[in-house]
């Protein structure tokens, strides 16, 4: 597509926050300044676009943010933006500031918003994958996923200490909504006895058998990782089912929850966010609209948003094989 002239770009973060969002905003804004573009921060995601919470950004706004978790632009899930009236209000506000392009950092819902907005109003928009869930196609990893896995592993290591001391069986629930990426990574990385994810059903009898075998083998500790949104329920439900079969076990449940969304981004997430932030601005200037910038085999790739948000990225089968071998 022939690039439009772009002088003012708005940036926003939307949906569940993820570590590295600040690093991504900083990279987007710095790259914008490098190419002589006026940069605008849209606060609280699409909510701020509708309520006109939009401010011109200066260098001082992005100083010392790279290393901070969360997002200084704040985030929200906007029900109003899902309506044509909400999007019209948002468009009018963007026009009043003269903003002629957008960078949207978020997960599938946020990128869907950018796609709709481009389709309806022709505003050049580019998405960056910002979610701990890693459930977007068109990128090997989403911004925040690596840090969330590290956070989960650090927490599980601590749980293992107490689990071993008391010979307890722990069920640890990790985030990931409909995706098992955090569970499989954190599970392999923390020597889990078993990993339960939404994409693959494990009959409760299999899990019970596995735990019985491990008990006979006198394994030092047993930690089962359960992804939220799993087919048989979360960690609490699974623990209740298992306890009926293994009444002699002292069973505990830990839900890691939003702990996984916070914290300073890892080195990988900082690099990913920085590369993609620069690529977002360069992509817009080259006329790449309605796409998501991602990193595949360490190369920046622009994927149509419509393709990036379809749920076809699945946990690697080989990861299951590795997890199985290592948990016997
Ligand atoms: O999409 C990121 C995520 O952290 C999911 O893993 C989780 O299911 C969801 O957001 C929680 O959302 P909220 O913070 O709105 O409860």
mmCIF file of C-alpha atoms and ligand atoms in Angstrom:
data_model
loop_
_atom_site.group_PDB
_atom_site.id
_atom_site.type_symbol
_atom_site.label_atom_id
_atom_site.label_comp_id
_atom_site.label_asym_id
_atom_site.label_seq_id
_atom_site.Cartn_x
_atom_site.Cartn_y
_atom_site.Cartn_z
ATOM 1 C CA UNK A 1 0.000 0.000 0.000
ATOM 2 C CA UNK A 2 1.193 3.552 -0.785
ATOM 3 C CA UNK A 3 2.125 5.014 2.648
ATOM 4 C CA UNK A 4 -0.034 7.906 3.866
ATOM 5 C CA UNK A 5 1.691 10.938 5.314
ATOM 6 C CA UNK A 6 1.829 10.383 9.043
ATOM 7 C CA UNK A 7 2.671 13.242 11.412
ATOM 8 C CA UNK A 8 0.966 12.294 14.668
ATOM 9 C CA UNK A 9 0.743 8.799 16.140
ATOM 10 C CA UNK A 10 -1.262 7.699 19.162
ATOM 11 C CA UNK A 11 -0.155 4.761 21.305
ATOM 12 C CA UNK A 12 -2.236 2.790 23.774
ATOM 13 C CA UNK A 13 -2.112 -0.341 25.902
ATOM 14 C CA UNK A 14 -5.266 -2.367 26.294
ATOM 15 C CA UNK A 15 -6.562 -5.569 27.905
ATOM 16 C CA UNK A 16 -4.625 -7.421 30.598
ATOM 17 C CA UNK A 17 -1.331 -5.646 31.243
ATOM 18 C CA UNK A 18 1.935 -7.506 30.770
ATOM 19 C CA UNK A 19 5.542 -6.923 31.834
ATOM 20 C CA UNK A 20 7.314 -5.156 28.978
ATOM 21 C CA UNK A 21 4.406 -2.964 27.947
ATOM 22 C CA UNK A 22 6.269 0.078 29.290
ATOM 23 C CA UNK A 23 9.376 -0.952 27.364
ATOM 24 C CA UNK A 24 7.239 -1.244 24.221
ATOM 25 C CA UNK A 25 5.645 2.196 24.728
ATOM 26 C CA UNK A 26 9.081 3.715 25.268
ATOM 27 C CA UNK A 27 10.413 2.135 22.079
ATOM 28 C CA UNK A 28 7.382 3.269 20.069
ATOM 29 C CA UNK A 29 7.688 6.839 21.375
ATOM 30 C CA UNK A 30 11.480 7.032 20.993
ATOM 31 C CA UNK A 31 11.267 5.686 17.440
ATOM 32 C CA UNK A 32 8.487 8.181 16.698
ATOM 33 C CA UNK A 33 10.686 11.053 17.874
ATOM 34 C CA UNK A 34 13.572 9.689 15.816
ATOM 35 C CA UNK A 35 11.395 9.974 12.701
ATOM 36 C CA UNK A 36 10.112 13.456 13.666
ATOM 37 C CA UNK A 37 6.619 12.357 14.551
ATOM 38 C CA UNK A 38 4.489 13.867 17.300
ATOM 39 C CA UNK A 39 3.546 11.146 19.753
ATOM 40 C CA UNK A 40 0.339 10.969 21.816
ATOM 41 C CA UNK A 41 -0.437 8.736 24.786
ATOM 42 C CA UNK A 42 -3.987 7.412 24.920
ATOM 43 C CA UNK A 43 -4.724 6.539 28.555
ATOM 44 C CA UNK A 44 -6.698 3.466 29.718
ATOM 45 C CA UNK A 45 -6.794 1.898 26.289
ATOM 46 C CA UNK A 46 -9.898 2.385 24.170
ATOM 47 C CA UNK A 47 -11.696 3.837 27.200
ATOM 48 C CA UNK A 48 -9.369 6.836 27.023
ATOM 49 C CA UNK A 49 -9.922 7.169 23.291
ATOM 50 C CA UNK A 50 -13.652 7.441 23.951
ATOM 51 C CA UNK A 51 -13.327 9.804 26.951
ATOM 52 C CA UNK A 52 -10.626 11.861 25.223
ATOM 53 C CA UNK A 53 -7.950 11.067 27.809
ATOM 54 C CA UNK A 54 -5.194 11.756 25.283
ATOM 55 C CA UNK A 55 -1.982 13.665 25.972
ATOM 56 C CA UNK A 56 1.007 14.669 23.917
ATOM 57 C CA UNK A 57 4.048 12.705 25.064
ATOM 58 C CA UNK A 58 7.472 14.147 25.675
ATOM 59 C CA UNK A 59 10.805 12.550 26.399
ATOM 60 C CA UNK A 60 10.284 12.961 30.166
ATOM 61 C CA UNK A 61 7.232 10.662 30.053
ATOM 62 C CA UNK A 62 9.288 7.712 28.913
ATOM 63 C CA UNK A 63 12.308 8.167 31.157
ATOM 64 C CA UNK A 64 12.869 5.217 33.540
ATOM 65 C CA UNK A 65 9.875 3.267 32.348
ATOM 66 C CA UNK A 66 11.613 0.488 30.410
ATOM 67 C CA UNK A 67 12.400 -1.473 33.564
ATOM 68 C CA UNK A 68 9.017 -1.011 35.222
ATOM 69 C CA UNK A 69 6.215 -3.569 35.170
ATOM 70 C CA UNK A 70 2.630 -2.590 34.325
ATOM 71 C CA UNK A 71 1.866 0.207 31.891
ATOM 72 C CA UNK A 72 2.142 3.890 32.695
ATOM 73 C CA UNK A 73 -0.529 4.562 30.061
ATOM 74 C CA UNK A 74 -2.790 2.265 32.129
ATOM 75 C CA UNK A 75 -5.049 -0.336 30.632
ATOM 76 C CA UNK A 76 -8.703 -1.300 30.484
ATOM 77 C CA UNK A 77 -11.129 -3.600 28.745
ATOM 78 C CA UNK A 78 -13.660 -1.332 27.030
ATOM 79 C CA UNK A 79 -17.211 -2.551 26.477
ATOM 80 C CA UNK A 80 -18.183 0.766 24.839
ATOM 81 C CA UNK A 81 -15.537 0.423 22.131
ATOM 82 C CA UNK A 82 -17.308 -2.760 21.030
ATOM 83 C CA UNK A 83 -20.271 -0.613 19.929
ATOM 84 C CA UNK A 84 -20.287 1.433 16.661
ATOM 85 C CA UNK A 85 -21.289 4.538 18.702
ATOM 86 C CA UNK A 86 -18.282 4.092 21.012
ATOM 87 C CA UNK A 87 -15.914 3.745 18.072
ATOM 88 C CA UNK A 88 -17.399 6.840 16.410
ATOM 89 C CA UNK A 89 -16.768 8.877 19.591
ATOM 90 C CA UNK A 90 -13.218 7.526 19.717
ATOM 91 C CA UNK A 91 -12.618 8.443 16.070
ATOM 92 C CA UNK A 92 -13.913 11.996 16.622
ATOM 93 C CA UNK A 93 -11.504 12.436 19.543
ATOM 94 C CA UNK A 94 -8.538 11.186 17.533
ATOM 95 C CA UNK A 95 -9.424 13.609 14.737
ATOM 96 C CA UNK A 96 -9.689 16.522 17.191
ATOM 97 C CA UNK A 97 -6.021 15.893 18.086
ATOM 98 C CA UNK A 98 -5.031 15.372 14.447
ATOM 99 C CA UNK A 99 -3.822 11.830 15.217
ATOM 100 C CA UNK A 100 -3.446 10.018 11.932
ATOM 101 C CA UNK A 101 -2.156 6.572 12.979
ATOM 102 C CA UNK A 102 -2.243 4.212 15.948
ATOM 103 C CA UNK A 103 -0.054 1.687 17.721
ATOM 104 C CA UNK A 104 -2.105 -0.719 19.852
ATOM 105 C CA UNK A 105 -0.280 -2.895 22.381
ATOM 106 C CA UNK A 106 -2.362 -5.754 23.758
ATOM 107 C CA UNK A 107 -3.839 -9.199 23.291
ATOM 108 C CA UNK A 108 -6.356 -10.585 20.823
ATOM 109 C CA UNK A 109 -9.297 -8.422 21.976
ATOM 110 C CA UNK A 110 -7.209 -5.243 21.765
ATOM 111 C CA UNK A 111 -5.903 -6.094 18.310
ATOM 112 C CA UNK A 112 -9.428 -6.913 17.143
ATOM 113 C CA UNK A 113 -10.336 -3.332 18.144
ATOM 114 C CA UNK A 114 -7.473 -1.946 16.035
ATOM 115 C CA UNK A 115 -8.574 -4.062 13.061
ATOM 116 C CA UNK A 116 -12.191 -2.876 13.304
ATOM 117 C CA UNK A 117 -11.108 0.718 13.652
ATOM 118 C CA UNK A 118 -8.940 0.475 10.551
ATOM 119 C CA UNK A 119 -11.748 -1.168 8.601
ATOM 120 C CA UNK A 120 -14.355 1.400 9.637
ATOM 121 C CA UNK A 121 -12.361 4.632 9.587
ATOM 122 C CA UNK A 122 -9.238 3.820 7.567
ATOM 123 C CA UNK A 123 -6.945 4.913 10.420
ATOM 124 C CA UNK A 124 -3.580 3.224 9.823
ATOM 125 C CA UNK A 125 -3.045 0.935 12.781
ATOM 126 C CA UNK A 126 -0.383 -1.515 13.776
ATOM 127 C CA UNK A 127 -0.570 -3.940 16.684
ATOM 128 C CA UNK A 128 2.072 -5.221 19.074
ATOM 129 C CA UNK A 129 1.515 -8.520 20.908
ATOM 130 C CA UNK A 130 1.255 -7.526 24.574
ATOM 131 C CA UNK A 131 -0.073 -10.355 26.748
ATOM 132 C CA UNK A 132 1.358 -12.888 29.162
ATOM 133 C CA UNK A 133 -0.750 -15.607 27.506
ATOM 134 C CA UNK A 134 1.392 -15.996 24.341
ATOM 135 C CA UNK A 135 -1.779 -16.888 22.429
ATOM 136 C CA UNK A 136 -1.184 -14.794 19.304
ATOM 137 C CA UNK A 137 0.020 -16.183 16.005
ATOM 138 C CA UNK A 138 2.648 -14.288 14.038
ATOM 139 C CA UNK A 139 5.181 -14.148 16.855
ATOM 140 C CA UNK A 140 7.195 -16.788 18.688
ATOM 141 C CA UNK A 141 6.577 -14.998 21.961
ATOM 142 C CA UNK A 142 4.320 -12.197 23.138
ATOM 143 C CA UNK A 143 5.609 -9.304 25.239
ATOM 144 C CA UNK A 144 5.375 -10.363 28.901
ATOM 145 C CA UNK A 145 5.200 -14.115 28.381
ATOM 146 C CA UNK A 146 8.843 -14.777 29.261
ATOM 147 C CA UNK A 147 8.647 -12.683 32.436
ATOM 148 C CA UNK A 148 5.387 -14.351 33.492
ATOM 149 C CA UNK A 149 6.985 -17.786 33.069
ATOM 150 C CA UNK A 150 9.993 -16.681 35.129
ATOM 151 C CA UNK A 151 7.700 -15.334 37.847
ATOM 152 C CA UNK A 152 5.690 -18.560 37.922
ATOM 153 C CA UNK A 153 8.849 -20.692 38.087
ATOM 154 C CA UNK A 154 10.279 -18.604 40.917
ATOM 155 C CA UNK A 155 7.052 -19.027 42.885
ATOM 156 C CA UNK A 156 6.848 -22.776 42.183
ATOM 157 C CA UNK A 157 10.466 -23.240 43.345
ATOM 158 C CA UNK A 158 9.440 -21.738 46.672
ATOM 159 C CA UNK A 159 6.367 -23.926 46.874
ATOM 160 C CA UNK A 160 8.566 -26.957 46.243
ATOM 161 C CA UNK A 161 10.640 -26.168 49.334
ATOM 162 C CA UNK A 162 7.647 -26.365 51.625
ATOM 163 C CA UNK A 163 6.013 -29.197 49.641
ATOM 164 C CA UNK A 164 9.123 -31.329 50.144
ATOM 165 C CA UNK A 165 9.421 -30.512 53.841
ATOM 166 C CA UNK A 166 5.873 -31.690 54.496
ATOM 167 C CA UNK A 167 5.561 -34.428 51.858
ATOM 168 C CA UNK A 168 2.596 -32.576 50.436
ATOM 169 C CA UNK A 169 1.002 -32.721 47.031
ATOM 170 C CA UNK A 170 0.531 -29.248 45.566
ATOM 171 C CA UNK A 171 -1.722 -28.105 42.757
ATOM 172 C CA UNK A 172 -0.489 -24.780 41.402
ATOM 173 C CA UNK A 173 -2.755 -22.826 39.070
ATOM 174 C CA UNK A 174 -1.149 -20.533 36.526
ATOM 175 C CA UNK A 175 -2.766 -17.947 34.243
ATOM 176 C CA UNK A 176 -3.353 -18.301 30.542
ATOM 177 C CA UNK A 177 -7.125 -18.151 30.090
ATOM 178 C CA UNK A 178 -7.643 -20.516 27.131
ATOM 179 C CA UNK A 179 -3.972 -21.162 26.483
ATOM 180 C CA UNK A 180 -1.534 -23.529 28.157
ATOM 181 C CA UNK A 181 1.724 -21.808 27.200
ATOM 182 C CA UNK A 182 2.602 -20.548 30.682
ATOM 183 C CA UNK A 183 1.634 -23.905 32.189
ATOM 184 C CA UNK A 184 3.802 -25.980 29.871
ATOM 185 C CA UNK A 185 6.822 -23.659 30.114
ATOM 186 C CA UNK A 186 6.615 -23.195 33.867
ATOM 187 C CA UNK A 187 5.831 -26.884 34.311
ATOM 188 C CA UNK A 188 8.899 -28.078 32.409
ATOM 189 C CA UNK A 189 10.999 -25.358 34.028
ATOM 190 C CA UNK A 190 9.997 -26.393 37.532
ATOM 191 C CA UNK A 191 10.060 -30.193 37.169
ATOM 192 C CA UNK A 192 6.308 -30.590 37.559
ATOM 193 C CA UNK A 193 4.859 -34.041 38.200
ATOM 194 C CA UNK A 194 2.112 -33.297 35.666
ATOM 195 C CA UNK A 195 0.871 -30.366 33.568
ATOM 196 C CA UNK A 196 -2.812 -29.829 32.796
ATOM 197 C CA UNK A 197 -3.674 -27.404 30.013
ATOM 198 C CA UNK A 198 -6.926 -26.323 28.323
ATOM 199 C CA UNK A 199 -5.849 -27.593 24.894
ATOM 200 C CA UNK A 200 -5.405 -31.201 26.020
ATOM 201 C CA UNK A 201 -7.635 -33.232 28.241
ATOM 202 C CA UNK A 202 -5.950 -35.518 30.754
ATOM 203 C CA UNK A 203 -8.425 -37.991 32.281
ATOM 204 C CA UNK A 204 -8.343 -37.742 36.063
ATOM 205 C CA UNK A 205 -7.537 -41.497 36.269
ATOM 206 C CA UNK A 206 -4.317 -40.903 34.300
ATOM 207 C CA UNK A 207 -3.285 -38.169 36.664
ATOM 208 C CA UNK A 208 -4.060 -40.311 39.697
ATOM 209 C CA UNK A 209 -2.089 -43.255 38.237
ATOM 210 C CA UNK A 210 0.846 -41.001 37.542
ATOM 211 C CA UNK A 211 0.848 -39.695 41.105
ATOM 212 C CA UNK A 212 0.591 -43.255 42.497
ATOM 213 C CA UNK A 213 3.604 -44.331 40.429
ATOM 214 C CA UNK A 214 5.574 -41.316 41.592
ATOM 215 C CA UNK A 215 4.692 -42.054 45.205
ATOM 216 C CA UNK A 216 5.938 -45.651 44.814
ATOM 217 C CA UNK A 217 9.141 -44.301 43.254
ATOM 218 C CA UNK A 218 9.522 -42.143 46.390
ATOM 219 C CA UNK A 219 9.740 -38.857 44.500
ATOM 220 C CA UNK A 220 10.807 -36.062 46.827
ATOM 221 C CA UNK A 221 7.829 -33.843 45.977
ATOM 222 C CA UNK A 222 4.805 -33.682 43.720
ATOM 223 C CA UNK A 223 3.701 -30.467 42.115
ATOM 224 C CA UNK A 224 0.957 -30.480 39.501
ATOM 225 C CA UNK A 225 0.634 -27.382 37.305
ATOM 226 C CA UNK A 226 -2.892 -26.533 36.206
ATOM 227 C CA UNK A 227 -3.678 -23.845 33.634
ATOM 228 C CA UNK A 228 -6.728 -21.768 34.508
ATOM 229 C CA UNK A 229 -9.613 -22.526 32.199
ATOM 230 C CA UNK A 230 -8.609 -26.169 31.853
ATOM 231 C CA UNK A 231 -11.211 -28.622 30.568
ATOM 232 C CA UNK A 232 -11.610 -30.355 33.945
ATOM 233 C CA UNK A 233 -11.627 -27.083 35.892
ATOM 234 C CA UNK A 234 -8.990 -25.095 37.754
ATOM 235 C CA UNK A 235 -6.554 -26.286 40.412
ATOM 236 C CA UNK A 236 -9.196 -26.298 43.172
ATOM 237 C CA UNK A 237 -11.542 -28.580 41.219
ATOM 238 C CA UNK A 238 -8.761 -30.935 40.120
ATOM 239 C CA UNK A 239 -7.376 -31.152 43.665
ATOM 240 C CA UNK A 240 -10.835 -32.061 44.987
ATOM 241 C CA UNK A 241 -11.214 -34.834 42.393
ATOM 242 C CA UNK A 242 -7.748 -36.241 43.051
ATOM 243 C CA UNK A 243 -8.184 -36.212 46.834
ATOM 244 C CA UNK A 244 -11.091 -38.665 46.463
ATOM 245 C CA UNK A 245 -8.702 -41.160 44.846
ATOM 246 C CA UNK A 246 -5.679 -40.407 47.026
ATOM 247 C CA UNK A 247 -7.135 -39.692 50.475
ATOM 248 C CA UNK A 248 -3.791 -40.351 52.203
ATOM 249 C CA UNK A 249 -2.205 -37.314 50.547
ATOM 250 C CA UNK A 250 -1.995 -33.966 52.277
ATOM 251 C CA UNK A 251 -3.115 -31.764 49.362
ATOM 252 C CA UNK A 252 -2.711 -27.994 49.030
ATOM 253 C CA UNK A 253 -3.724 -25.573 46.294
ATOM 254 C CA UNK A 254 -1.961 -22.345 45.310
ATOM 255 C CA UNK A 255 -3.377 -19.976 42.704
ATOM 256 C CA UNK A 256 -0.632 -17.708 41.407
ATOM 257 C CA UNK A 257 -3.108 -15.334 39.733
ATOM 258 C CA UNK A 258 -2.203 -11.726 38.994
ATOM 259 C CA UNK A 259 1.214 -12.088 40.566
ATOM 260 C CA UNK A 260 2.214 -13.349 37.109
ATOM 261 C CA UNK A 261 1.219 -10.091 35.441
ATOM 262 C CA UNK A 262 3.522 -7.862 37.466
ATOM 263 C CA UNK A 263 7.225 -7.285 37.885
ATOM 264 C CA UNK A 264 10.151 -5.898 35.998
ATOM 265 C CA UNK A 265 10.390 -7.369 32.483
ATOM 266 C CA UNK A 266 13.023 -10.011 31.747
ATOM 267 C CA UNK A 267 15.940 -9.317 29.434
ATOM 268 C CA UNK A 268 14.115 -11.185 26.635
ATOM 269 C CA UNK A 269 10.904 -9.176 27.055
ATOM 270 C CA UNK A 270 12.857 -5.900 27.070
ATOM 271 C CA UNK A 271 14.581 -6.813 23.827
ATOM 272 C CA UNK A 272 11.361 -8.072 22.228
ATOM 273 C CA UNK A 273 9.409 -4.969 23.265
ATOM 274 C CA UNK A 274 12.184 -2.660 22.068
ATOM 275 C CA UNK A 275 12.558 -4.317 18.667
ATOM 276 C CA UNK A 276 8.820 -4.474 18.073
ATOM 277 C CA UNK A 277 8.294 -0.892 19.243
ATOM 278 C CA UNK A 278 10.722 0.413 16.626
ATOM 279 C CA UNK A 279 9.193 -1.924 14.016
ATOM 280 C CA UNK A 280 5.718 -0.564 14.727
ATOM 281 C CA UNK A 281 6.743 2.980 13.777
ATOM 282 C CA UNK A 282 8.823 1.870 10.809
ATOM 283 C CA UNK A 283 5.985 -0.374 9.620
ATOM 284 C CA UNK A 284 3.495 2.496 9.719
ATOM 285 C CA UNK A 285 5.880 4.740 7.811
ATOM 286 C CA UNK A 286 6.279 2.033 5.157
ATOM 287 C CA UNK A 287 2.506 1.703 4.731
ATOM 288 C CA UNK A 288 2.057 -1.546 6.655
ATOM 289 C CA UNK A 289 -1.423 -1.171 8.131
ATOM 290 C CA UNK A 290 -3.801 -3.507 9.916
ATOM 291 C CA UNK A 291 -0.907 -5.803 10.808
ATOM 292 C CA UNK A 292 0.774 -7.008 13.971
ATOM 293 C CA UNK A 293 4.544 -6.814 14.292
ATOM 294 C CA UNK A 294 5.996 -9.989 15.771
ATOM 295 C CA UNK A 295 9.310 -11.757 16.058
ATOM 296 C CA UNK A 296 9.761 -15.152 14.384
ATOM 297 C CA UNK A 297 13.195 -16.772 14.536
ATOM 298 C CA UNK A 298 14.507 -13.411 15.688
ATOM 299 C CA UNK A 299 13.273 -11.619 12.548
ATOM 300 C CA UNK A 300 10.535 -9.001 12.568
ATOM 301 C CA UNK A 301 7.469 -10.240 10.718
ATOM 302 C CA UNK A 302 4.269 -8.283 9.961
ATOM 303 C CA UNK A 303 1.173 -10.493 10.071
ATOM 304 C CA UNK A 304 -2.342 -9.292 9.164
ATOM 305 C CA UNK A 305 -4.149 -8.723 12.475
ATOM 306 C CA UNK A 306 -7.002 -10.947 11.325
ATOM 307 C CA UNK A 307 -4.544 -13.818 10.986
ATOM 308 C CA UNK A 308 -2.661 -13.085 14.222
ATOM 309 C CA UNK A 309 -5.791 -13.241 16.360
ATOM 310 C CA UNK A 310 -7.153 -16.553 15.071
ATOM 311 C CA UNK A 311 -6.650 -19.127 17.698
ATOM 312 C CA UNK A 312 -4.356 -21.461 15.776
ATOM 313 C CA UNK A 313 -1.168 -21.174 17.776
ATOM 314 C CA UNK A 314 -0.879 -24.317 19.802
ATOM 315 C CA UNK A 315 1.450 -25.596 22.453
ATOM 316 C CA UNK A 316 4.271 -27.542 20.810
ATOM 317 C CA UNK A 317 3.601 -31.306 20.863
ATOM 318 C CA UNK A 318 7.283 -31.851 21.479
ATOM 319 C CA UNK A 319 7.032 -29.899 24.727
ATOM 320 C CA UNK A 320 4.487 -32.485 25.913
ATOM 321 C CA UNK A 321 6.820 -35.300 25.007
ATOM 322 C CA UNK A 322 9.671 -33.667 26.913
ATOM 323 C CA UNK A 323 7.443 -32.977 29.921
ATOM 324 C CA UNK A 324 6.254 -36.597 29.930
ATOM 325 C CA UNK A 325 9.766 -38.049 29.773
ATOM 326 C CA UNK A 326 11.008 -35.765 32.523
ATOM 327 C CA UNK A 327 8.128 -36.395 34.908
ATOM 328 C CA UNK A 328 8.367 -40.187 35.024
HETATM 329 O O1 LIG B 1 -5.054 -12.167 29.112
HETATM 330 C C1 LIG B 1 -4.213 -12.043 30.182
HETATM 331 C C2 LIG B 1 -4.841 -12.577 31.439
HETATM 332 O O2 LIG B 1 -3.928 -12.387 32.489
HETATM 333 C C3 LIG B 1 -5.304 -14.031 31.376
HETATM 334 O O3 LIG B 1 -4.250 -14.930 31.555
HETATM 335 C C4 LIG B 1 -6.318 -14.055 32.481
HETATM 336 O O4 LIG B 1 -7.260 -15.077 32.295
HETATM 337 C C5 LIG B 1 -6.971 -12.721 32.364
HETATM 338 O O5 LIG B 1 -6.026 -11.857 31.748
HETATM 339 C C6 LIG B 1 -7.427 -12.111 33.661
HETATM 340 O O6 LIG B 1 -8.040 -10.908 33.391
HETATM 341 P P1 LIG B 1 -8.442 -9.837 34.498
HETATM 342 O O7 LIG B 1 -7.204 -9.203 35.010
HETATM 343 O O8 LIG B 1 -9.308 -8.870 33.776
HETATM 344 O O9 LIG B 1 -9.140 -10.603 35.567
#
